[in-house]
PDB file of C-alpha atoms in Angstrom:
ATOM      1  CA  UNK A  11      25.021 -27.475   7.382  1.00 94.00           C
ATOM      2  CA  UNK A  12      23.029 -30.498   8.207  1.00 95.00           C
ATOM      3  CA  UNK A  13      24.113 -34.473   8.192  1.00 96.00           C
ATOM      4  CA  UNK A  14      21.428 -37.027   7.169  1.00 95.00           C
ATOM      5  CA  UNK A  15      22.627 -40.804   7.751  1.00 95.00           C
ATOM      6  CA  UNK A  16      20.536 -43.836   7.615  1.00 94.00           C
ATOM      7  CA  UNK A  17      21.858 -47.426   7.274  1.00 95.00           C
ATOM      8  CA  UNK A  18      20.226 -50.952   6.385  1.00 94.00           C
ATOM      9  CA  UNK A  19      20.479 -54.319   5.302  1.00 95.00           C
ATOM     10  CA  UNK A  20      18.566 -55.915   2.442  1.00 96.00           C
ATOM     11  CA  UNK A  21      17.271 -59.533   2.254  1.00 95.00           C
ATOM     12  CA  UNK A  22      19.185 -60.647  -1.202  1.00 95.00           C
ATOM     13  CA  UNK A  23      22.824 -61.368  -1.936  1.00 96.00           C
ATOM     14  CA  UNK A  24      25.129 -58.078  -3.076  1.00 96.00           C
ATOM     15  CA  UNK A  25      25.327 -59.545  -7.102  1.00 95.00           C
ATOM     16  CA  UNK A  26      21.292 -59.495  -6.735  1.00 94.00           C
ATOM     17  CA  UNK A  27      21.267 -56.370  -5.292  1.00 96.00           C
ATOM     18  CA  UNK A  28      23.714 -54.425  -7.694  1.00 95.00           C
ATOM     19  CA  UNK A  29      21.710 -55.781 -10.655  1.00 93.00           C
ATOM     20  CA  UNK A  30      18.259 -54.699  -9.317  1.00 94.00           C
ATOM     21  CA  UNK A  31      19.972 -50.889  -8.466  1.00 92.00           C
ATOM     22  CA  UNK A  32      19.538 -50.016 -12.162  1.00 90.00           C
ATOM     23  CA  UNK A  33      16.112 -50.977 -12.328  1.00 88.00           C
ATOM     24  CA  UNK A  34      15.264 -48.701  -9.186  1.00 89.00           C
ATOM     25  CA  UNK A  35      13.543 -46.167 -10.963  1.00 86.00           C
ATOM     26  CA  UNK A  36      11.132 -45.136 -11.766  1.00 79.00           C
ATOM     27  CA  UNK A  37       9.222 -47.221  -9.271  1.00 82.00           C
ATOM     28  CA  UNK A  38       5.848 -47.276  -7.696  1.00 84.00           C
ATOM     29  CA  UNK A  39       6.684 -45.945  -4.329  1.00 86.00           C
ATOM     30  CA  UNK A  40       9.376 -43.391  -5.600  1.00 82.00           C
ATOM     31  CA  UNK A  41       7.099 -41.171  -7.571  1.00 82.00           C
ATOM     32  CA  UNK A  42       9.116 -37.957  -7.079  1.00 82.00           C
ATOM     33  CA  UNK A  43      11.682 -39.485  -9.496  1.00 88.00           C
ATOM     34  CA  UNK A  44      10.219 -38.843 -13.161  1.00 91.00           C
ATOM     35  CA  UNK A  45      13.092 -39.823 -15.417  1.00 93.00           C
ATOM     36  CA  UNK A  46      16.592 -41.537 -15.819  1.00 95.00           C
ATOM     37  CA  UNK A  47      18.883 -40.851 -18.138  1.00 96.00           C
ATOM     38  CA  UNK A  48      22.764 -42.397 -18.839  1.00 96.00           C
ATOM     39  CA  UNK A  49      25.018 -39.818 -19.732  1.00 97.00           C
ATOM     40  CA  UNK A  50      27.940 -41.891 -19.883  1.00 98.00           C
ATOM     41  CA  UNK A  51      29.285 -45.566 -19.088  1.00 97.00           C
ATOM     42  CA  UNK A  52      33.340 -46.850 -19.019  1.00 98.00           C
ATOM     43  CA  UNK A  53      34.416 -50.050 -18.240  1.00 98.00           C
ATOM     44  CA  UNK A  54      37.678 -50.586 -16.871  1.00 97.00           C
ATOM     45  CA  UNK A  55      39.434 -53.633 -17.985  1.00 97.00           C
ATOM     46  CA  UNK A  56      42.224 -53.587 -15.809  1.00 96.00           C
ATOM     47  CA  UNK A  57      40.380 -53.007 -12.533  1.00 96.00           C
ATOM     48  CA  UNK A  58      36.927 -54.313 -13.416  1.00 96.00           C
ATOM     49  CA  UNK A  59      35.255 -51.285 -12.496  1.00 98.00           C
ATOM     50  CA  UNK A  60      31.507 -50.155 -14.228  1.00 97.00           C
ATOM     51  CA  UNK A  61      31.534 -46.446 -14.298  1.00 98.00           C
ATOM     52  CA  UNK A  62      28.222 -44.304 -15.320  1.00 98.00           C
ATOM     53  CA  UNK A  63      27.281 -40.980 -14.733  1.00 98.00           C
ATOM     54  CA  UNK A  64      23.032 -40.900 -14.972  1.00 97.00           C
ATOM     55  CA  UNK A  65      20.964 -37.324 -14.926  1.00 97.00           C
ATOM     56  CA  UNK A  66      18.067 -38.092 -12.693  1.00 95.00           C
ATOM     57  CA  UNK A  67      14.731 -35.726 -13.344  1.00 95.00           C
ATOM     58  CA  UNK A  68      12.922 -35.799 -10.102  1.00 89.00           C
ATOM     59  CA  UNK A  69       9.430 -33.528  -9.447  1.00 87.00           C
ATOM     60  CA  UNK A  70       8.993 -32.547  -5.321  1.00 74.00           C
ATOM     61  CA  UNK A  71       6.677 -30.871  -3.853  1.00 73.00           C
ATOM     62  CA  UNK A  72       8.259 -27.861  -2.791  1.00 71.00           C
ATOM     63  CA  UNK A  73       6.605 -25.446  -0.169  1.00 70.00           C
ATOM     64  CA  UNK A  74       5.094 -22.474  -1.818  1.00 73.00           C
ATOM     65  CA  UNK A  75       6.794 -20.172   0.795  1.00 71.00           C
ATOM     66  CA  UNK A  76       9.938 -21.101  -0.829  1.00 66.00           C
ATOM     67  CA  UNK A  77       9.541 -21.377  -4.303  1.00 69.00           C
ATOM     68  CA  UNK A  78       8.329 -17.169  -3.768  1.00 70.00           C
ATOM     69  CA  UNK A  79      11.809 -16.703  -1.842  1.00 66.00           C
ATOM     70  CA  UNK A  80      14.075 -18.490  -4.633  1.00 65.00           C
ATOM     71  CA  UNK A  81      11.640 -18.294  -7.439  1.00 67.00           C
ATOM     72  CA  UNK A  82      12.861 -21.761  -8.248  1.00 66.00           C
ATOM     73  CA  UNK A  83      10.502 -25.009  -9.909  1.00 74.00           C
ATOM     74  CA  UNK A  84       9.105 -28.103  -8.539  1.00 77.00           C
ATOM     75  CA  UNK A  85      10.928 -30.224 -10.656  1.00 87.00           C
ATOM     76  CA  UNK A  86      15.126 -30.639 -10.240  1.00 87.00           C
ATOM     77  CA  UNK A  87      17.795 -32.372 -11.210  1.00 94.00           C
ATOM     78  CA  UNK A  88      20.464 -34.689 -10.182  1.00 95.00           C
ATOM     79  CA  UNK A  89      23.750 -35.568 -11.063  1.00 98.00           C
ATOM     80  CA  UNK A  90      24.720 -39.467 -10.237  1.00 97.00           C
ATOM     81  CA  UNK A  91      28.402 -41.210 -11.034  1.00 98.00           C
ATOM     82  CA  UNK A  92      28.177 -44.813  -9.458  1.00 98.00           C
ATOM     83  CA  UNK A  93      30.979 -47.402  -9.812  1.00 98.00           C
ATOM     84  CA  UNK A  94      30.704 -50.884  -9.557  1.00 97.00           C
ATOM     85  CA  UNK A  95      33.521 -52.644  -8.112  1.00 97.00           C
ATOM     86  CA  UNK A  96      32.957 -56.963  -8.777  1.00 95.00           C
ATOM     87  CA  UNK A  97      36.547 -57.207  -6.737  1.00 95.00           C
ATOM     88  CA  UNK A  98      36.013 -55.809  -3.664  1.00 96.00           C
ATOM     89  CA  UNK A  99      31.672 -56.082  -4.102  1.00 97.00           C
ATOM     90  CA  UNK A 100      30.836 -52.526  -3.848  1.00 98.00           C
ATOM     91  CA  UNK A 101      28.797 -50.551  -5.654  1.00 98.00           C
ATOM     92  CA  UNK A 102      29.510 -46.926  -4.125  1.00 98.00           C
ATOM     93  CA  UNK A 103      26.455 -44.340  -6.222  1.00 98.00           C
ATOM     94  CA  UNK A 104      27.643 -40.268  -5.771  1.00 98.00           C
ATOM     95  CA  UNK A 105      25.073 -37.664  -6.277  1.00 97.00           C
ATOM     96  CA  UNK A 106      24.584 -33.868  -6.101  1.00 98.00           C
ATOM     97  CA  UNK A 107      22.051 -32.062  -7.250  1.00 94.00           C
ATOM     98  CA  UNK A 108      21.954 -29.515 -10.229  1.00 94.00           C
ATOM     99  CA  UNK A 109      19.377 -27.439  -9.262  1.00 88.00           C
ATOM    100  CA  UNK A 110      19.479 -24.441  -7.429  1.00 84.00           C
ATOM    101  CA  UNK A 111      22.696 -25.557  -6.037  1.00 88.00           C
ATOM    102  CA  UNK A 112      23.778 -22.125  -5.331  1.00 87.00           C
ATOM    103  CA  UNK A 113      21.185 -22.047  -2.987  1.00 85.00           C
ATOM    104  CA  UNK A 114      21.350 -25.205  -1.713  1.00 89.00           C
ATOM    105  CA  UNK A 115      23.766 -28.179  -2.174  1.00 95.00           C
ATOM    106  CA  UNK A 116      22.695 -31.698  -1.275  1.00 95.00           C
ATOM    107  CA  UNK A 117      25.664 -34.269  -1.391  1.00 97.00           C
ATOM    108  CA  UNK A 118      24.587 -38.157  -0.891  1.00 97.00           C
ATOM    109  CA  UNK A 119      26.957 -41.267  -0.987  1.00 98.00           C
ATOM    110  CA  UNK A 120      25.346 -44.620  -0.888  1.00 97.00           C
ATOM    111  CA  UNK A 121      27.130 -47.547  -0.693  1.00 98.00           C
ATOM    112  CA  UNK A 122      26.400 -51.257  -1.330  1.00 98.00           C
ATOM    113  CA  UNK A 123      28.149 -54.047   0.606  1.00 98.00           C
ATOM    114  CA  UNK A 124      27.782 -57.359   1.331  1.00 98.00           C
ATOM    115  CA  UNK A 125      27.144 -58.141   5.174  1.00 97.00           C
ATOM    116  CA  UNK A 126      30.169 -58.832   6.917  1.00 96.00           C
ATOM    117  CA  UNK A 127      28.160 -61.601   8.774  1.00 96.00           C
ATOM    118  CA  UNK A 128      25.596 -62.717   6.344  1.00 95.00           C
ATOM    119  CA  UNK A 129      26.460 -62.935   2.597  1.00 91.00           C
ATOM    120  CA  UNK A 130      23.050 -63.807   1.760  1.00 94.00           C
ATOM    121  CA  UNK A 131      22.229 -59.863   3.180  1.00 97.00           C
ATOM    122  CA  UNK A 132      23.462 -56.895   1.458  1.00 97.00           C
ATOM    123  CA  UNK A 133      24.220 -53.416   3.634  1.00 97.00           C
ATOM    124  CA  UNK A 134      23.198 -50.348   1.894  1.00 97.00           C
ATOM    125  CA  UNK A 135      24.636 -46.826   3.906  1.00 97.00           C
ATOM    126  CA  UNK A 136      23.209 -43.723   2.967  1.00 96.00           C
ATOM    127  CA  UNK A 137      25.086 -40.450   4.249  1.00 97.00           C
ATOM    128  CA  UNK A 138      23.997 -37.168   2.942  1.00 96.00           C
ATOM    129  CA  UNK A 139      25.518 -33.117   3.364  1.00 97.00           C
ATOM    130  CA  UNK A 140      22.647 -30.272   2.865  1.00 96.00           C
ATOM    131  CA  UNK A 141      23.885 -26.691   3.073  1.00 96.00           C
ATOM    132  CA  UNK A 142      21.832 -23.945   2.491  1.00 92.00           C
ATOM    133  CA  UNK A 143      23.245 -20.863   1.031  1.00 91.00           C
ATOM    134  CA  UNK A 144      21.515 -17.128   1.864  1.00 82.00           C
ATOM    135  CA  UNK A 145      22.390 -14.186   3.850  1.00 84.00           C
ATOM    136  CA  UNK A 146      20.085 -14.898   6.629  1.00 88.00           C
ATOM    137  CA  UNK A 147      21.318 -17.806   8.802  1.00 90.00           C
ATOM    138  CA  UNK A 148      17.502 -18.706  10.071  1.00 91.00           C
ATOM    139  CA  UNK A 149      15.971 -19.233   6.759  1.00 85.00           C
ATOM    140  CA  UNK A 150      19.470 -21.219   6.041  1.00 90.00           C
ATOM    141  CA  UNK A 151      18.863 -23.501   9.037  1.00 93.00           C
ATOM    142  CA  UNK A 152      14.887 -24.086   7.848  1.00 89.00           C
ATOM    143  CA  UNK A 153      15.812 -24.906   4.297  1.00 86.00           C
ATOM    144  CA  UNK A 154      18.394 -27.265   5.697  1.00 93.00           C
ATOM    145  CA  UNK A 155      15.977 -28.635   8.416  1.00 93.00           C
ATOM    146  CA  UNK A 156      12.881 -28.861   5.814  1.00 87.00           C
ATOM    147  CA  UNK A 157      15.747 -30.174   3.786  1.00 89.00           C
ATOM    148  CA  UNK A 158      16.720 -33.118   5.954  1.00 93.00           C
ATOM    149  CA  UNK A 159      13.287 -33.999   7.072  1.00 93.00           C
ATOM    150  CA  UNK A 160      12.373 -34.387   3.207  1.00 86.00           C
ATOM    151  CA  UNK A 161      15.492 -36.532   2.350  1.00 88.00           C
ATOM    152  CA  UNK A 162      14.116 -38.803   5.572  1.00 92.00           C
ATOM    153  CA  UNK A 163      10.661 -39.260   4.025  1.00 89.00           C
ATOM    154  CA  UNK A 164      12.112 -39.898   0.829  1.00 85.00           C
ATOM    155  CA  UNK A 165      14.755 -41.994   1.604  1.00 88.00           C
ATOM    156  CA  UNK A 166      11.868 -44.594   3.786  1.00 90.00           C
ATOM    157  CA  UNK A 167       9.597 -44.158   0.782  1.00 88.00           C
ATOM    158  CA  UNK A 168      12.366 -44.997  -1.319  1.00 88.00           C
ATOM    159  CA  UNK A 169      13.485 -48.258   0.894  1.00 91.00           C
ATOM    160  CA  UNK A 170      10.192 -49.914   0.378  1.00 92.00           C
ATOM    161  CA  UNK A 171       9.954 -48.717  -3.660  1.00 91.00           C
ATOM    162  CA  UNK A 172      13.390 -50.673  -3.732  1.00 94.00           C
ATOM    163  CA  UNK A 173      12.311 -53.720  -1.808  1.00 94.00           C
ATOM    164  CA  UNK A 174       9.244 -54.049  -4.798  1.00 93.00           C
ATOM    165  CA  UNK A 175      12.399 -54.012  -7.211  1.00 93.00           C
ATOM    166  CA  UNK A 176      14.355 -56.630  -5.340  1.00 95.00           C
ATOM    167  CA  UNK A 177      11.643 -58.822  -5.434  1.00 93.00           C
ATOM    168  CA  UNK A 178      10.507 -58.259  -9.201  1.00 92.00           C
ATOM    169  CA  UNK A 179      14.061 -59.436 -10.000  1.00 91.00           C
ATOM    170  CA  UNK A 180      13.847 -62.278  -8.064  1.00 90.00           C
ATOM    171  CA  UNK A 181      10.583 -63.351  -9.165  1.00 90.00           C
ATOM    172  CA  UNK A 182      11.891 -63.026 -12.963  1.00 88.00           C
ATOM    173  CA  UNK A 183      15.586 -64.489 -12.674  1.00 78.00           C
ATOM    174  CA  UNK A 184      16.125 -68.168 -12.610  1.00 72.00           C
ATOM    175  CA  UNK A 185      16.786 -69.703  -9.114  1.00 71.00           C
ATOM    176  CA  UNK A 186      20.212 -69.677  -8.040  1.00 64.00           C
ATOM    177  CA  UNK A 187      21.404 -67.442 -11.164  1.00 63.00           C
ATOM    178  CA  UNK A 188      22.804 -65.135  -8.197  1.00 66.00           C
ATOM    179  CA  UNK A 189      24.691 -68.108  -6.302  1.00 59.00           C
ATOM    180  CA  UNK A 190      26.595 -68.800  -9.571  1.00 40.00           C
ATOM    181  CA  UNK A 191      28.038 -65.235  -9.884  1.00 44.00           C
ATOM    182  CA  UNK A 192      28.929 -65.565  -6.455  1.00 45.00           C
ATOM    183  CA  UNK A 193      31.102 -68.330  -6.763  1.00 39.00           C
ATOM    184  CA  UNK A 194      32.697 -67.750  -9.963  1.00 41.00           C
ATOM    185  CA  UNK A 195      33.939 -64.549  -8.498  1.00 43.00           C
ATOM    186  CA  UNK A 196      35.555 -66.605  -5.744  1.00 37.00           C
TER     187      UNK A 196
END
């Protein structure tokens, strides 16, 4: 079992932020990720909370050396549920992927915050879980460690493909659009 963690901060308020996440992908930078679908989407009137589940289609570029061991594909797919919270300014995404996960699981969380200091910043934590499933416990540990190294890559690449979003939004959006959401949720 390996532990992937990775933790920023984003130049736009949280409302800006949470609006550009569903625009994410596909993206320039974030190639791997080939398709987004929405499954499902609840509103909850009582608590305010956006609920949808999203199958993500993403094509990697798997070694060759284990594709031959699992006989698996190069292209996967992910299960998302994210909920939007406009009360407490979260928007908390859950994934776990769908393929091959009885050989290996990959659990992320990523959360969306405003900063604590700045509320013109938004924090974005990333923590992942990889476990690798065979009977051998060294090809485990270098599916988990190829595993981790490629969630790394991915999640940098995926930090600047974001950061192209963030700024698309704000170049289409009226000025100060995101100040009024701010303070009528005060």
């Amino acid at each position: 079992m390996k532990f992937f963690a990775s933790q920023c901060s984003f130049n736009y308020p949280w409302e800006h932020v949470s609006a550009s996440a569903w625009r994410k992908y596909p993206n320039e930078m974030s190639t791997h990720v080939v398709a987004v679908d929405v499954l499902r989407r609840e509103f909850n009137p009582q608590t305010g909370i956006l609920t949808t589940e999203r199958l993500i289609t993403c094509k990697q570029n798997i070694p060759r050396w284990l594709l031959m061991i699992v006989g698996g594909r190069d292209t996967s797919y992910v299960r998302e549920v994210s909920e939007v919270d406009p009360i407490k300014k979260t928007l908390i995404l859950r994934s776990q992927n769908l393929t091959m996960n009885h050989l290996l699981s990959v659990q992320e969380t990523v959360m969306y915050s405003p900063s604590k200091t700045d509320p013109t910043k938004t924090v974005f934590d990333q923590n992942a879980r990889i476990v690798a499933y065979a009977a051998i416990d060294r090809l485990c540990n270098k599916i988990e460690e190829w595993s981790v190294e490629r969630f790394k890559q991915n999640a940098a690449i995926g930090k600047l493909g974001f950061e192209l979003v963030l700024k698309k939004l704000a170049d289409t959006m009226p000025d100060g659009i995101f100040d009024s959401a701010q303070t009528a949720s005060v």
